[in-house]
Amino acid sequence: MAGCTQCSETRHGENSQAMADYQRALAYDQGWQMKIAEHYYKKAYQGFAQKPTQDWYHYTDAGYRWAYLRFRRGDTEGAMSVTAELLQRAKGNEAIPKTNEAALLMLMAEIQLQLHQYDEALTTGQQVYEAIEQDADHGNGGELNVAWACLNISDIYHKTGDTEGAMAWLDRCAQALAQQEQGDSLMVEEWKGHVALKRALYLLESGHAKEAQATYAAIPRRRLMEPIGYREAADYLMAAGRYDEAADWYERIDSTYLATDGAKMTFDIIATRLSPRYMAYRKAGRNADALVLADSVSAAIDSALVWQKQNDAAELAVIYQTHEKELALSDAKSETRIHRILLAAAVLVILLIAYLFWRARKYNQELLEKNRRLLAEIEQREREEQQTIVQLKAEPQEKLTASQQLFCRICDLMDSSDHIYTDADMDRNRLAQLLGTNEHYVTDAISTCTNGKSVNSFLNEYRLRYAARLLATTADPVTLVAELSGFSRSSFFRIFSDAYGMSPSEYRRVARK
């Protein structure tokens, strides 16, 4: 650290302290001490911000890394604020590298996806590609940067439910990798593996199961590198219903991590590694393995609590100790003034925390009240729709039109204990087959008796009501509720939010209170 600081003082002039903080942050970041890393990224960013023209690269990079860590720990508003400020600075500024601007835009797209701003996220993704293209045109990035942009944009389209768009960007990524003639061939090989795994998943989700299986089978195992590739393979196999094979890949992920950080157990590890593996065991019928893993999860939670407390305490202690050392190196004459400033800063931080706590609590109360009103409106609307159907069924058959009689039969079928609408493949054709009639009659009957609703909308209403009932009465994960209700994971959150005005998790909280 001392050597880095001396070098930075020589090369960066007035920004020497900011550069030293930036290098400290990188060191702590690589050591997975994220709280300390975030602390120093913030200091570096604020230091460079005093005279950003001296070092645009490190100014934007420190800001990006600080915003990224804030976003990962749930501070979406703070991350968006820093990212938006840096993007405003980057607009029309030729001194800021396009790769930095592209990274900031990609982070903004992730934030927009989390906020369900899907159209904005797609627009931002296009801006990422344009920034990388401009950089490549100037000979600064090559095809690997283009491939990086296309792969990430493909993920954006996939998360918004546009599998066709995701596949198109994946093709662009593959083209960029094919054009890459120099560089790390091992990296290109690994990237080709990621592209092939994503392609298999997209093909499967778009109904091309045989092509997906062929694509997956053709991937050389040497391309499935490191836990990221293992997880993508497991995700595909889970989606394809090959649960036993998926469980084997999850086991490989765990064994890889155990070789490096087996003593550290966090809640992220439980959620991203142990829970999917448990689900794979259950669906594969490996109940004995599932029970053993469930016991491990229980023990892991206790371990994670202990490790998290120790890690937080250790990182906070390091921040405090390094801060004390910095104070000791200051001019003795300014010690009293510095302590007063620190005291005032501490008071301000306490006041700020109190204000943020009050604001968050008030916001949560307002959100809860709003969701309660929405829930009451939804329940009233559903009661009215059911009453209309009941009244229609009560009418004598001779007074009903052919469409009304068929609609009554459809409602009886939908209300049966089989819950046929939970079949994701259920459509007007299969509905007509079950009723022994023509699909056009089914469409006309539903449209006539529901003020113009389509068959798909009619089926989705039943699926949504079923999903809402599961959310209110079970503790099943939201993704499992989606599958049990006949939705795909990619479309469930969007359709549910559009219909109910809140996310599935928010609905569960309101419905249970």
CSV table of N, CA, C and O in Angstrom, one decimal, residues 390-486:
chain,number,residue,atom,x,y,z
A,390,VAL,N,-72.3,-16.7,-12.3
A,390,VAL,CA,-73.3,-17.5,-11.5
A,390,VAL,C,-74.7,-17.1,-12.1
A,390,VAL,O,-75.5,-18.0,-12.2
A,391,GLN,N,-74.9,-15.8,-12.3
A,391,GLN,CA,-76.2,-15.4,-12.8
A,391,GLN,C,-76.5,-16.0,-14.2
A,391,GLN,O,-77.6,-16.4,-14.5
A,392,LEU,N,-75.4,-16.1,-15.0
A,392,LEU,CA,-75.6,-16.6,-16.4
A,392,LEU,C,-76.0,-18.1,-16.3
A,392,LEU,O,-76.8,-18.6,-17.0
A,393,LYS,N,-75.3,-18.8,-15.4
A,393,LYS,CA,-75.6,-20.3,-15.2
A,393,LYS,C,-77.0,-20.5,-14.7
A,393,LYS,O,-77.6,-21.6,-14.9
A,394,ALA,N,-77.5,-19.5,-13.9
A,394,ALA,CA,-78.8,-19.7,-13.3
A,394,ALA,C,-79.9,-19.6,-14.3
A,394,ALA,O,-81.1,-20.0,-14.1
A,395,GLU,N,-79.7,-18.9,-15.5
A,395,GLU,CA,-80.7,-18.8,-16.5
A,395,GLU,C,-81.1,-20.1,-17.1
A,395,GLU,O,-80.2,-21.0,-17.3
A,396,PRO,N,-82.4,-20.3,-17.5
A,396,PRO,CA,-82.8,-21.5,-18.2
A,396,PRO,C,-82.0,-21.7,-19.5
A,396,PRO,O,-81.7,-20.7,-20.2
A,397,GLN,N,-81.7,-22.9,-19.8
A,397,GLN,CA,-80.9,-23.2,-21.0
A,397,GLN,C,-81.6,-22.6,-22.3
A,397,GLN,O,-80.9,-22.1,-23.2
A,398,GLU,N,-82.9,-22.6,-22.3
A,398,GLU,CA,-83.6,-22.2,-23.6
A,398,GLU,C,-83.5,-20.7,-23.8
A,398,GLU,O,-83.7,-20.2,-24.9
A,399,LYS,N,-83.2,-19.9,-22.7
A,399,LYS,CA,-83.0,-18.5,-22.8
A,399,LYS,C,-81.6,-18.1,-23.2
A,399,LYS,O,-81.3,-16.9,-23.5
A,400,LEU,N,-80.7,-19.0,-23.2
A,400,LEU,CA,-79.3,-18.7,-23.5
A,400,LEU,C,-79.0,-18.9,-24.9
A,400,LEU,O,-79.5,-19.8,-25.6
A,401,THR,N,-78.1,-18.1,-25.5
A,401,THR,CA,-77.6,-18.3,-26.8
A,401,THR,C,-76.6,-19.4,-26.8
A,401,THR,O,-76.2,-19.9,-25.8
A,402,ALA,N,-76.3,-19.8,-28.1
A,402,ALA,CA,-75.3,-20.9,-28.2
A,402,ALA,C,-74.0,-20.6,-27.6
A,402,ALA,O,-73.3,-21.4,-26.9
A,403,SER,N,-73.6,-19.3,-27.8
A,403,SER,CA,-72.3,-18.8,-27.2
A,403,SER,C,-72.3,-18.8,-25.7
A,403,SER,O,-71.4,-19.2,-25.0
A,404,GLN,N,-73.5,-18.4,-25.1
A,404,GLN,CA,-73.6,-18.4,-23.6
A,404,GLN,C,-73.6,-19.8,-23.1
A,404,GLN,O,-73.0,-20.0,-22.0
A,405,GLN,N,-74.3,-20.7,-23.8
A,405,GLN,CA,-74.3,-22.1,-23.3
A,405,GLN,C,-72.9,-22.7,-23.3
A,405,GLN,O,-72.4,-23.4,-22.3
A,406,LEU,N,-72.1,-22.4,-24.4
A,406,LEU,CA,-70.7,-22.9,-24.5
A,406,LEU,C,-69.9,-22.2,-23.4
A,406,LEU,O,-69.0,-22.9,-22.8
A,407,PHE,N,-70.1,-21.0,-23.2
A,407,PHE,CA,-69.3,-20.3,-22.1
A,407,PHE,C,-69.5,-20.9,-20.8
A,407,PHE,O,-68.6,-21.0,-20.0
A,408,CYS,N,-70.8,-21.3,-20.5
A,408,CYS,CA,-71.1,-21.9,-19.2
A,408,CYS,C,-70.3,-23.2,-19.1
A,408,CYS,O,-69.8,-23.6,-18.0
A,409,ARG,N,-70.2,-24.0,-20.2
A,409,ARG,CA,-69.5,-25.2,-20.1
A,409,ARG,C,-68.0,-25.0,-19.9
A,409,ARG,O,-67.3,-25.7,-19.2
A,410,ILE,N,-67.5,-23.9,-20.6
A,410,ILE,CA,-66.1,-23.5,-20.4
A,410,ILE,C,-65.8,-23.2,-18.9
A,410,ILE,O,-64.8,-23.7,-18.3
A,411,CYS,N,-66.7,-22.4,-18.3
A,411,CYS,CA,-66.5,-22.1,-16.9
A,411,CYS,C,-66.5,-23.3,-16.0
A,411,CYS,O,-65.8,-23.4,-15.0
A,412,ASP,N,-67.4,-24.2,-16.3
A,412,ASP,CA,-67.5,-25.5,-15.5
A,412,ASP,C,-66.2,-26.2,-15.6
A,412,ASP,O,-65.7,-26.8,-14.6
A,413,LEU,N,-65.7,-26.3,-16.8
A,413,LEU,CA,-64.4,-27.0,-17.0
A,413,LEU,C,-63.2,-26.3,-16.3
A,413,LEU,O,-62.4,-27.0,-15.6
A,414,MET,N,-63.2,-25.0,-16.3
A,414,MET,CA,-62.2,-24.2,-15.6
A,414,MET,C,-62.3,-24.4,-14.1
A,414,MET,O,-61.3,-24.3,-13.4
A,415,ASP,N,-63.5,-24.5,-13.6
A,415,ASP,CA,-63.7,-24.6,-12.1
A,415,ASP,C,-63.6,-26.0,-11.6
A,415,ASP,O,-63.7,-26.2,-10.4
A,416,SER,N,-63.3,-27.0,-12.5
A,416,SER,CA,-63.1,-28.3,-12.0
A,416,SER,C,-61.9,-28.5,-11.2
A,416,SER,O,-61.0,-27.6,-11.2
A,417,SER,N,-61.8,-29.6,-10.4
A,417,SER,CA,-60.7,-29.8,-9.5
A,417,SER,C,-59.4,-30.1,-10.3
A,417,SER,O,-58.3,-30.1,-9.7
A,418,ASP,N,-59.4,-30.3,-11.6
A,418,ASP,CA,-58.2,-30.6,-12.4
A,418,ASP,C,-57.3,-29.4,-12.6
A,418,ASP,O,-56.2,-29.5,-12.9
A,419,HIS,N,-57.9,-28.2,-12.5
A,419,HIS,CA,-57.2,-27.0,-12.7
A,419,HIS,C,-56.5,-27.0,-14.1
A,419,HIS,O,-55.2,-26.9,-14.2
A,420,ILE,N,-57.2,-27.3,-15.1
A,420,ILE,CA,-56.6,-27.5,-16.4
A,420,ILE,C,-55.8,-26.3,-16.9
A,420,ILE,O,-54.8,-26.4,-17.7
A,421,TYR,N,-56.1,-25.1,-16.4
A,421,TYR,CA,-55.4,-23.9,-16.9
A,421,TYR,C,-54.0,-23.9,-16.4
A,421,TYR,O,-53.2,-23.0,-16.9
A,422,THR,N,-53.6,-24.7,-15.4
A,422,THR,CA,-52.2,-24.7,-14.9
A,422,THR,C,-51.3,-25.4,-15.9
A,422,THR,O,-50.1,-25.4,-15.7
A,423,ASP,N,-51.8,-26.0,-16.9
A,423,ASP,CA,-51.0,-26.6,-18.0
A,423,ASP,C,-50.5,-25.4,-18.9
A,423,ASP,O,-51.3,-24.7,-19.5
A,424,ALA,N,-49.2,-25.2,-18.9
A,424,ALA,CA,-48.6,-24.1,-19.7
A,424,ALA,C,-49.0,-24.2,-21.2
A,424,ALA,O,-48.9,-23.2,-21.9
A,425,ASP,N,-49.3,-25.4,-21.7
A,425,ASP,CA,-49.6,-25.6,-23.1
A,425,ASP,C,-51.1,-25.4,-23.4
A,425,ASP,O,-51.5,-25.6,-24.6
A,426,MET,N,-51.9,-25.2,-22.4
A,426,MET,CA,-53.3,-25.0,-22.6
A,426,MET,C,-53.6,-23.8,-23.5
A,426,MET,O,-53.1,-22.7,-23.2
A,427,ASP,N,-54.3,-24.0,-24.6
A,427,ASP,CA,-54.6,-22.9,-25.5
A,427,ASP,C,-56.1,-23.1,-26.0
A,427,ASP,O,-56.7,-24.1,-25.6
A,428,ARG,N,-56.5,-22.3,-26.9
A,428,ARG,CA,-57.9,-22.4,-27.4
A,428,ARG,C,-58.1,-23.7,-28.2
A,428,ARG,O,-59.2,-24.3,-28.1
A,429,ASN,N,-57.0,-24.2,-28.8
A,429,ASN,CA,-57.2,-25.5,-29.6
A,429,ASN,C,-57.4,-26.7,-28.6
A,429,ASN,O,-58.3,-27.5,-28.8
A,430,ARG,N,-56.6,-26.7,-27.6
A,430,ARG,CA,-56.8,-27.8,-26.6
A,430,ARG,C,-58.1,-27.7,-25.8
A,430,ARG,O,-58.7,-28.6,-25.4
A,431,LEU,N,-58.4,-26.4,-25.5
A,431,LEU,CA,-59.7,-26.2,-24.8
A,431,LEU,C,-60.9,-26.7,-25.7
A,431,LEU,O,-61.8,-27.3,-25.2
A,432,ALA,N,-60.8,-26.4,-27.0
A,432,ALA,CA,-61.9,-26.8,-27.9
A,432,ALA,C,-61.9,-28.4,-27.9
A,432,ALA,O,-63.0,-29.0,-28.0
A,433,GLN,N,-60.8,-29.0,-27.9
A,433,GLN,CA,-60.7,-30.5,-28.0
A,433,GLN,C,-61.4,-31.1,-26.7
A,433,GLN,O,-62.1,-32.1,-26.8
A,434,LEU,N,-61.1,-30.5,-25.6
A,434,LEU,CA,-61.7,-30.9,-24.3
A,434,LEU,C,-63.2,-30.8,-24.3
A,434,LEU,O,-63.9,-31.6,-23.7
A,435,LEU,N,-63.7,-29.7,-25.0
A,435,LEU,CA,-65.2,-29.5,-25.0
A,435,LEU,C,-65.8,-30.2,-26.2
A,435,LEU,O,-67.1,-30.1,-26.3
A,436,GLY,N,-65.0,-30.7,-27.1
A,436,GLY,CA,-65.6,-31.4,-28.3
A,436,GLY,C,-66.3,-30.4,-29.2
A,436,GLY,O,-67.3,-30.7,-29.8
A,437,THR,N,-65.6,-29.3,-29.5
A,437,THR,CA,-66.2,-28.3,-30.4
A,437,THR,C,-65.1,-27.6,-31.2
A,437,THR,O,-63.9,-28.0,-31.1
A,438,ASN,N,-65.4,-26.6,-31.9
A,438,ASN,CA,-64.4,-25.9,-32.8
A,438,ASN,C,-63.8,-24.8,-32.0
A,438,ASN,O,-64.5,-24.1,-31.2
A,439,GLU,N,-62.5,-24.6,-32.3
A,439,GLU,CA,-61.8,-23.5,-31.5
A,439,GLU,C,-62.3,-22.1,-31.8
A,439,GLU,O,-62.3,-21.2,-30.9
A,440,HIS,N,-62.9,-21.9,-33.0
A,440,HIS,CA,-63.5,-20.6,-33.3
A,440,HIS,C,-64.7,-20.3,-32.4
A,440,HIS,O,-65.0,-19.2,-32.0
A,441,TYR,N,-65.5,-21.4,-32.1
A,441,TYR,CA,-66.7,-21.2,-31.2
A,441,TYR,C,-66.2,-20.9,-29.8
A,441,TYR,O,-66.8,-20.1,-29.1
A,442,VAL,N,-65.1,-21.5,-29.4
A,442,VAL,CA,-64.6,-21.2,-28.1
A,442,VAL,C,-64.1,-19.7,-28.0
A,442,VAL,O,-64.5,-19.0,-27.0
A,443,THR,N,-63.4,-19.3,-29.1
A,443,THR,CA,-63.0,-17.9,-29.1
A,443,THR,C,-64.2,-16.9,-29.0
A,443,THR,O,-64.2,-15.9,-28.3
A,444,ASP,N,-65.2,-17.2,-29.9
A,444,ASP,CA,-66.4,-16.3,-29.9
A,444,ASP,C,-67.2,-16.3,-28.6
A,444,ASP,O,-67.6,-15.3,-28.1
A,445,ALA,N,-67.3,-17.5,-28.0
A,445,ALA,CA,-68.0,-17.6,-26.7
A,445,ALA,C,-67.4,-16.8,-25.6
A,445,ALA,O,-68.0,-16.0,-24.9
A,446,ILE,N,-66.0,-16.9,-25.5
A,446,ILE,CA,-65.3,-16.2,-24.5
A,446,ILE,C,-65.3,-14.7,-24.8
A,446,ILE,O,-65.6,-13.8,-23.9
A,447,SER,N,-65.1,-14.3,-26.0
A,447,SER,CA,-65.2,-12.9,-26.4
A,447,SER,C,-66.5,-12.2,-26.1
A,447,SER,O,-66.6,-11.1,-25.6
A,448,THR,N,-67.6,-13.0,-26.5
A,448,THR,CA,-68.9,-12.5,-26.4
A,448,THR,C,-69.3,-12.3,-24.9
A,448,THR,O,-70.0,-11.3,-24.5
A,449,CYS,N,-69.0,-13.2,-24.0
A,449,CYS,CA,-69.4,-13.2,-22.7
A,449,CYS,C,-68.5,-12.5,-21.7
A,449,CYS,O,-68.8,-12.5,-20.5
A,450,THR,N,-67.3,-12.1,-22.2
A,450,THR,CA,-66.4,-11.4,-21.3
A,450,THR,C,-66.0,-10.0,-21.8
A,450,THR,O,-64.9,-9.5,-21.5
A,451,ASN,N,-66.9,-9.4,-22.6
A,451,ASN,CA,-66.6,-8.1,-23.2
A,451,ASN,C,-65.3,-8.0,-24.0
A,451,ASN,O,-64.5,-7.1,-23.9
A,452,GLY,N,-65.1,-9.0,-24.8
A,452,GLY,CA,-64.0,-9.0,-25.8
A,452,GLY,C,-62.7,-9.6,-25.4
A,452,GLY,O,-61.7,-9.3,-26.0
A,453,LYS,N,-62.6,-10.3,-24.3
A,453,LYS,CA,-61.4,-10.9,-23.9
A,453,LYS,C,-60.9,-12.0,-24.8
A,453,LYS,O,-61.8,-12.8,-25.3
A,454,SER,N,-59.6,-12.1,-25.0
A,454,SER,CA,-59.1,-13.2,-25.8
A,454,SER,C,-59.0,-14.5,-24.9
A,454,SER,O,-59.1,-14.5,-23.7
A,455,VAL,N,-58.8,-15.6,-25.6
A,455,VAL,CA,-58.7,-16.9,-24.9
A,455,VAL,C,-57.5,-16.9,-23.9
A,455,VAL,O,-57.6,-17.3,-22.8
A,456,ASN,N,-56.4,-16.3,-24.4
A,456,ASN,CA,-55.2,-16.3,-23.6
A,456,ASN,C,-55.4,-15.5,-22.4
A,456,ASN,O,-55.0,-15.8,-21.3
A,457,SER,N,-56.1,-14.3,-22.5
A,457,SER,CA,-56.3,-13.4,-21.4
A,457,SER,C,-57.2,-14.1,-20.4
A,457,SER,O,-57.1,-14.0,-19.2
A,458,PHE,N,-58.3,-14.8,-20.9
A,458,PHE,CA,-59.2,-15.6,-20.1
A,458,PHE,C,-58.5,-16.6,-19.2
A,458,PHE,O,-58.7,-16.8,-18.0
A,459,LEU,N,-57.6,-17.4,-19.9
A,459,LEU,CA,-56.8,-18.4,-19.2
A,459,LEU,C,-55.9,-17.8,-18.2
A,459,LEU,O,-55.7,-18.3,-17.1
A,460,ASN,N,-55.3,-16.7,-18.6
A,460,ASN,CA,-54.3,-16.1,-17.6
A,460,ASN,C,-55.0,-15.6,-16.4
A,460,ASN,O,-54.4,-15.5,-15.3
A,461,GLU,N,-56.3,-15.1,-16.5
A,461,GLU,CA,-57.0,-14.7,-15.3
A,461,GLU,C,-57.1,-15.8,-14.3
A,461,GLU,O,-57.0,-15.6,-13.1
A,462,TYR,N,-57.5,-17.0,-14.8
A,462,TYR,CA,-57.6,-18.2,-13.9
A,462,TYR,C,-56.2,-18.5,-13.3
A,462,TYR,O,-56.1,-18.9,-12.1
A,463,ARG,N,-55.2,-18.5,-14.2
A,463,ARG,CA,-53.8,-18.8,-13.7
A,463,ARG,C,-53.4,-17.8,-12.6
A,463,ARG,O,-52.8,-18.1,-11.6
A,464,LEU,N,-53.7,-16.5,-12.8
A,464,LEU,CA,-53.4,-15.5,-11.9
A,464,LEU,C,-54.1,-15.7,-10.5
A,464,LEU,O,-53.5,-15.5,-9.4
A,465,ARG,N,-55.4,-16.0,-10.6
A,465,ARG,CA,-56.1,-16.2,-9.3
A,465,ARG,C,-55.5,-17.4,-8.6
A,465,ARG,O,-55.5,-17.4,-7.4
A,466,TYR,N,-55.2,-18.5,-9.4
A,466,TYR,CA,-54.6,-19.6,-8.7
A,466,TYR,C,-53.2,-19.3,-8.1
A,466,TYR,O,-52.9,-19.7,-7.0
A,467,ALA,N,-52.4,-18.5,-8.8
A,467,ALA,CA,-51.1,-18.1,-8.3
A,467,ALA,C,-51.3,-17.2,-7.1
A,467,ALA,O,-50.5,-17.4,-6.1
A,468,ALA,N,-52.3,-16.3,-7.1
A,468,ALA,CA,-52.5,-15.5,-5.9
A,468,ALA,C,-52.9,-16.3,-4.7
A,468,ALA,O,-52.5,-16.0,-3.6
A,469,ARG,N,-53.7,-17.4,-5.0
A,469,ARG,CA,-54.1,-18.2,-3.8
A,469,ARG,C,-52.9,-19.0,-3.3
A,469,ARG,O,-52.7,-19.1,-2.0
A,470,LEU,N,-52.0,-19.4,-4.1
A,470,LEU,CA,-50.8,-20.1,-3.7
A,470,LEU,C,-49.8,-19.2,-2.9
A,470,LEU,O,-49.2,-19.5,-1.9
A,471,LEU,N,-49.7,-17.9,-3.4
A,471,LEU,CA,-48.9,-16.9,-2.7
A,471,LEU,C,-49.4,-16.6,-1.3
A,471,LEU,O,-48.7,-16.4,-0.4
A,472,ALA,N,-50.7,-16.6,-1.2
A,472,ALA,CA,-51.4,-16.3,0.1
A,472,ALA,C,-51.4,-17.4,1.1
A,472,ALA,O,-51.4,-17.2,2.3
A,473,THR,N,-51.3,-18.7,0.6
A,473,THR,CA,-51.6,-19.8,1.5
A,473,THR,C,-50.4,-20.7,1.6
A,473,THR,O,-50.4,-21.6,2.4
A,474,THR,N,-49.3,-20.5,0.8
A,474,THR,CA,-48.1,-21.4,0.9
A,474,THR,C,-46.9,-20.6,1.0
A,474,THR,O,-46.9,-19.4,0.8
A,475,ALA,N,-45.8,-21.3,1.3
A,475,ALA,CA,-44.5,-20.6,1.5
A,475,ALA,C,-43.6,-21.0,0.3
A,475,ALA,O,-42.4,-20.8,0.3
A,476,ASP,N,-44.2,-21.5,-0.8
A,476,ASP,CA,-43.4,-21.9,-2.0
A,476,ASP,C,-42.7,-20.7,-2.6
A,476,ASP,O,-43.3,-19.6,-2.6
A,477,PRO,N,-41.5,-20.9,-3.1
A,477,PRO,CA,-40.8,-19.8,-3.8
A,477,PRO,C,-41.7,-19.3,-5.0
A,477,PRO,O,-42.5,-20.0,-5.6
A,478,VAL,N,-41.5,-18.0,-5.3
A,478,VAL,CA,-42.3,-17.3,-6.3
A,478,VAL,C,-42.1,-18.0,-7.7
A,478,VAL,O,-43.1,-18.2,-8.4
A,479,THR,N,-40.9,-18.5,-7.9
A,479,THR,CA,-40.6,-19.1,-9.2
A,479,THR,C,-41.4,-20.5,-9.3
A,479,THR,O,-41.9,-20.8,-10.4
A,480,LEU,N,-41.5,-21.2,-8.2
A,480,LEU,CA,-42.2,-22.4,-8.2
A,480,LEU,C,-43.7,-22.2,-8.3
A,480,LEU,O,-44.4,-22.9,-9.0
A,481,VAL,N,-44.2,-21.1,-7.7
A,481,VAL,CA,-45.6,-20.7,-7.8
A,481,VAL,C,-45.9,-20.4,-9.3
A,481,VAL,O,-47.0,-20.8,-9.8
A,482,ALA,N,-45.0,-19.7,-10.0
A,482,ALA,CA,-45.2,-19.4,-11.4
A,482,ALA,C,-45.3,-20.7,-12.2
A,482,ALA,O,-46.2,-20.9,-13.1
A,483,GLU,N,-44.5,-21.7,-12.0
A,483,GLU,CA,-44.5,-22.9,-12.7
A,483,GLU,C,-45.8,-23.7,-12.4
A,483,GLU,O,-46.4,-24.3,-13.3
A,484,LEU,N,-46.2,-23.8,-11.2
A,484,LEU,CA,-47.4,-24.5,-10.8
A,484,LEU,C,-48.6,-23.9,-11.3
A,484,LEU,O,-49.7,-24.5,-11.5
A,485,SER,N,-48.6,-22.6,-11.7
A,485,SER,CA,-49.8,-21.9,-12.2
A,485,SER,C,-49.8,-21.8,-13.7
A,485,SER,O,-50.8,-21.3,-14.2
A,486,GLY,N,-48.8,-22.4,-14.3
A,486,GLY,CA,-48.9,-22.5,-15.8
A,486,GLY,C,-48.1,-21.3,-16.5
A,486,GLY,O,-48.3,-21.2,-17.7
